[in-house]
Amino acid sequence: MCIRDRYQRRVRGLCTLLVKVAKMGAFMYMNELWKRKSSDVMKFIQRVRSWEFRHQHTIVRMRRPTRPEKARAVGYKTKPGYSIFRVRIRRGGRKRPAHRGITTGKPKTAGILGIKLNKNNRAVAEQRLGRKVGNARILNSYWVNQDSTFMWYEIVAVDPMHKTCLLYTSPSPRDS
């Protein structure tokens, strides 16, 4: 491959990149930022946010989402009846509640520390919010932040009886 071909490839790649950038809106730029979590800017922002989140309660209702593009993608709308919550989950495995570390039975079942919960942390966060806010329906959730001790998820909840967002749909012919 000669130098001219390499140059043409680079120019072609640059042109497609410029066309892609021209088509991007504000939410696409935000999404690109969140995709690069290891960049210095995002690392700093996440460290400051985790410090702030750590000093708040386990379940916090928010006025607006931290990641608006992700919230919209999972079903959040900025209108009455829709609410967004941040839930904090402690990281790590599940420790078996065995008094003084004494387990009975076969050695295979004698473990205390190596046990993992079958559900992931996101599902646990959604369930905790569902128990706390019984009148709302959980739509979806997404990851926001984590540090060595905690993970934070933002969960979109809907009031099913609110007139602006009635979740009832007419039954389809297949259901009858």
PDB file of N, CA and C in Angstrom, residues 89-127:
ATOM      1  N   ILE A  89     -26.960   1.131  46.656  1.00  0.00           N
ATOM      2  CA  ILE A  89     -26.833  -0.294  46.971  1.00  0.00           C
ATOM      3  C   ILE A  89     -25.402  -0.546  47.432  1.00  0.00           C
ATOM      4  N   ARG A  90     -25.256  -1.319  48.502  1.00  0.00           N
ATOM      5  CA  ARG A  90     -23.914  -1.661  48.975  1.00  0.00           C
ATOM      6  C   ARG A  90     -23.328  -2.744  48.073  1.00  0.00           C
ATOM      7  N   ARG A  91     -22.089  -2.553  47.667  1.00  0.00           N
ATOM      8  CA  ARG A  91     -21.432  -3.514  46.782  1.00  0.00           C
ATOM      9  C   ARG A  91     -20.889  -4.700  47.563  1.00  0.00           C
ATOM     10  N   GLY A  92     -20.629  -5.766  46.837  1.00  0.00           N
ATOM     11  CA  GLY A  92     -19.999  -6.929  47.450  1.00  0.00           C
ATOM     12  C   GLY A  92     -20.924  -8.125  47.477  1.00  0.00           C
ATOM     13  N   GLY A  93     -20.377  -9.257  47.901  1.00  0.00           N
ATOM     14  CA  GLY A  93     -21.132 -10.494  47.937  1.00  0.00           C
ATOM     15  C   GLY A  93     -22.046 -10.565  49.144  1.00  0.00           C
ATOM     16  N   ARG A  94     -22.749 -11.677  49.236  1.00  0.00           N
ATOM     17  CA  ARG A  94     -23.682 -11.877  50.334  1.00  0.00           C
ATOM     18  C   ARG A  94     -23.016 -12.735  51.389  1.00  0.00           C
ATOM     19  N   LYS A  95     -23.040 -12.290  52.630  1.00  0.00           N
ATOM     20  CA  LYS A  95     -22.478 -13.061  53.729  1.00  0.00           C
ATOM     21  C   LYS A  95     -23.593 -13.875  54.381  1.00  0.00           C
ATOM     22  N   ARG A  96     -23.350 -15.161  54.569  1.00  0.00           N
ATOM     23  CA  ARG A  96     -24.372 -16.020  55.170  1.00  0.00           C
ATOM     24  C   ARG A  96     -24.536 -15.680  56.654  1.00  0.00           C
ATOM     25  N   PRO A  97     -25.763 -15.510  57.126  1.00  0.00           N
ATOM     26  CA  PRO A  97     -25.968 -15.210  58.543  1.00  0.00           C
ATOM     27  C   PRO A  97     -25.818 -16.468  59.395  1.00  0.00           C
ATOM     28  N   ALA A  98     -24.580 -16.772  59.772  1.00  0.00           N
ATOM     29  CA  ALA A  98     -24.319 -17.946  60.611  1.00  0.00           C
ATOM     30  C   ALA A  98     -23.748 -17.444  61.936  1.00  0.00           C
ATOM     31  N   HIS A  99     -24.417 -17.767  63.022  1.00  0.00           N
ATOM     32  CA  HIS A  99     -23.988 -17.287  64.335  1.00  0.00           C
ATOM     33  C   HIS A  99     -22.607 -17.834  64.676  1.00  0.00           C
ATOM     34  N   ARG A 100     -21.682 -16.959  64.976  1.00  0.00           N
ATOM     35  CA  ARG A 100     -20.287 -17.278  65.309  1.00  0.00           C
ATOM     36  C   ARG A 100     -19.573 -18.019  64.184  1.00  0.00           C
ATOM     37  N   GLY A 101     -20.115 -17.958  62.974  1.00  0.00           N
ATOM     38  CA  GLY A 101     -19.489 -18.640  61.847  1.00  0.00           C
ATOM     39  C   GLY A 101     -19.647 -20.149  61.879  1.00  0.00           C
ATOM     40  N   ILE A 102     -20.576 -20.642  62.679  1.00  0.00           N
ATOM     41  CA  ILE A 102     -20.754 -22.083  62.800  1.00  0.00           C
ATOM     42  C   ILE A 102     -21.846 -22.532  61.831  1.00  0.00           C
ATOM     43  N   THR A 103     -21.477 -23.382  60.892  1.00  0.00           N
ATOM     44  CA  THR A 103     -22.461 -23.943  59.976  1.00  0.00           C
ATOM     45  C   THR A 103     -22.526 -25.447  60.219  1.00  0.00           C
ATOM     46  N   THR A 104     -23.684 -26.009  60.007  1.00  0.00           N
ATOM     47  CA  THR A 104     -23.841 -27.443  60.192  1.00  0.00           C
ATOM     48  C   THR A 104     -24.058 -28.092  58.845  1.00  0.00           C
ATOM     49  N   GLY A 105     -23.831 -29.360  58.776  1.00  0.00           N
ATOM     50  CA  GLY A 105     -24.053 -30.079  57.530  1.00  0.00           C
ATOM     51  C   GLY A 105     -22.751 -30.421  56.842  1.00  0.00           C
ATOM     52  N   LYS A 106     -22.852 -30.719  55.571  1.00  0.00           N
ATOM     53  CA  LYS A 106     -21.699 -31.168  54.791  1.00  0.00           C
ATOM     54  C   LYS A 106     -20.741 -30.010  54.523  1.00  0.00           C
ATOM     55  N   PRO A 107     -19.478 -30.309  54.305  1.00  0.00           N
ATOM     56  CA  PRO A 107     -18.491 -29.249  54.066  1.00  0.00           C
ATOM     57  C   PRO A 107     -18.775 -28.408  52.822  1.00  0.00           C
ATOM     58  N   LYS A 108     -19.479 -28.998  51.853  1.00  0.00           N
ATOM     59  CA  LYS A 108     -19.780 -28.258  50.619  1.00  0.00           C
ATOM     60  C   LYS A 108     -20.640 -27.033  50.919  1.00  0.00           C
ATOM     61  N   THR A 109     -21.526 -27.131  51.886  1.00  0.00           N
ATOM     62  CA  THR A 109     -22.434 -26.025  52.197  1.00  0.00           C
ATOM     63  C   THR A 109     -21.946 -25.192  53.375  1.00  0.00           C
ATOM     64  N   ALA A 110     -20.685 -25.335  53.753  1.00  0.00           N
ATOM     65  CA  ALA A 110     -20.186 -24.666  54.953  1.00  0.00           C
ATOM     66  C   ALA A 110     -19.662 -23.258  54.685  1.00  0.00           C
ATOM     67  N   GLY A 111     -19.724 -22.781  53.449  1.00  0.00           N
ATOM     68  CA  GLY A 111     -19.162 -21.471  53.130  1.00  0.00           C
ATOM     69  C   GLY A 111     -19.949 -20.338  53.754  1.00  0.00           C
ATOM     70  N   ILE A 112     -19.233 -19.263  54.082  1.00  0.00           N
ATOM     71  CA  ILE A 112     -19.879 -18.082  54.660  1.00  0.00           C
ATOM     72  C   ILE A 112     -19.663 -16.857  53.776  1.00  0.00           C
ATOM     73  N   LEU A 113     -18.435 -16.684  53.280  1.00  0.00           N
ATOM     74  CA  LEU A 113     -18.110 -15.456  52.557  1.00  0.00           C
ATOM     75  C   LEU A 113     -18.192 -15.579  51.038  1.00  0.00           C
ATOM     76  N   GLY A 114     -18.073 -16.762  50.484  1.00  0.00           N
ATOM     77  CA  GLY A 114     -18.009 -16.891  49.028  1.00  0.00           C
ATOM     78  C   GLY A 114     -19.354 -16.969  48.344  1.00  0.00           C
ATOM     79  N   ILE A 115     -20.417 -16.566  49.024  1.00  0.00           N
ATOM     80  CA  ILE A 115     -21.767 -16.714  48.469  1.00  0.00           C
ATOM     81  C   ILE A 115     -22.137 -15.450  47.698  1.00  0.00           C
ATOM     82  N   LYS A 116     -22.732 -15.634  46.533  1.00  0.00           N
ATOM     83  CA  LYS A 116     -23.179 -14.502  45.717  1.00  0.00           C
ATOM     84  C   LYS A 116     -24.703 -14.532  45.626  1.00  0.00           C
ATOM     85  N   LEU A 117     -25.308 -13.345  45.589  1.00  0.00           N
ATOM     86  CA  LEU A 117     -26.755 -13.252  45.421  1.00  0.00           C
ATOM     87  C   LEU A 117     -27.099 -13.539  43.964  1.00  0.00           C
ATOM     88  N   ASN A 118     -28.197 -14.240  43.724  1.00  0.00           N
ATOM     89  CA  ASN A 118     -28.561 -14.597  42.350  1.00  0.00           C
ATOM     90  C   ASN A 118     -29.059 -13.394  41.551  1.00  0.00           C
ATOM     91  N   LYS A 119     -29.597 -12.379  42.234  1.00  0.00           N
ATOM     92  CA  LYS A 119     -30.081 -11.181  41.538  1.00  0.00           C
ATOM     93  C   LYS A 119     -28.952 -10.178  41.398  1.00  0.00           C
ATOM     94  N   ASN A 120     -28.988  -9.366  40.355  1.00  0.00           N
ATOM     95  CA  ASN A 120     -27.977  -8.324  40.234  1.00  0.00           C
ATOM     96  C   ASN A 120     -28.395  -7.092  41.039  1.00  0.00           C
ATOM     97  N   ASN A 121     -27.452  -6.179  41.225  1.00  0.00           N
ATOM     98  CA  ASN A 121     -27.687  -5.013  42.081  1.00  0.00           C
ATOM     99  C   ASN A 121     -28.798  -4.110  41.548  1.00  0.00           C
ATOM    100  N   ARG A 122     -28.934  -4.061  40.239  1.00  0.00           N
ATOM    101  CA  ARG A 122     -29.975  -3.210  39.646  1.00  0.00           C
ATOM    102  C   ARG A 122     -31.361  -3.717  40.017  1.00  0.00           C
ATOM    103  N   ALA A 123     -31.553  -5.032  39.964  1.00  0.00           N
ATOM    104  CA  ALA A 123     -32.840  -5.620  40.335  1.00  0.00           C
ATOM    105  C   ALA A 123     -33.126  -5.393  41.820  1.00  0.00           C
ATOM    106  N   VAL A 124     -32.093  -5.488  42.648  1.00  0.00           N
ATOM    107  CA  VAL A 124     -32.268  -5.251  44.083  1.00  0.00           C
ATOM    108  C   VAL A 124     -32.692  -3.813  44.333  1.00  0.00           C
ATOM    109  N   ALA A 125     -32.064  -2.868  43.616  1.00  0.00           N
ATOM    110  CA  ALA A 125     -32.417  -1.447  43.767  1.00  0.00           C
ATOM    111  C   ALA A 125     -33.866  -1.205  43.365  1.00  0.00           C
ATOM    112  N   GLU A 126     -34.303  -1.802  42.254  1.00  0.00           N
ATOM    113  CA  GLU A 126     -35.684  -1.632  41.799  1.00  0.00           C
ATOM    114  C   GLU A 126     -36.669  -2.201  42.813  1.00  0.00           C
ATOM    115  N   GLN A 127     -36.335  -3.347  43.399  1.00  0.00           N
ATOM    116  CA  GLN A 127     -37.236  -3.962  44.376  1.00  0.00           C
ATOM    117  C   GLN A 127     -37.329  -3.130  45.644  1.00  0.00           C
TER     118      GLN A 127
END
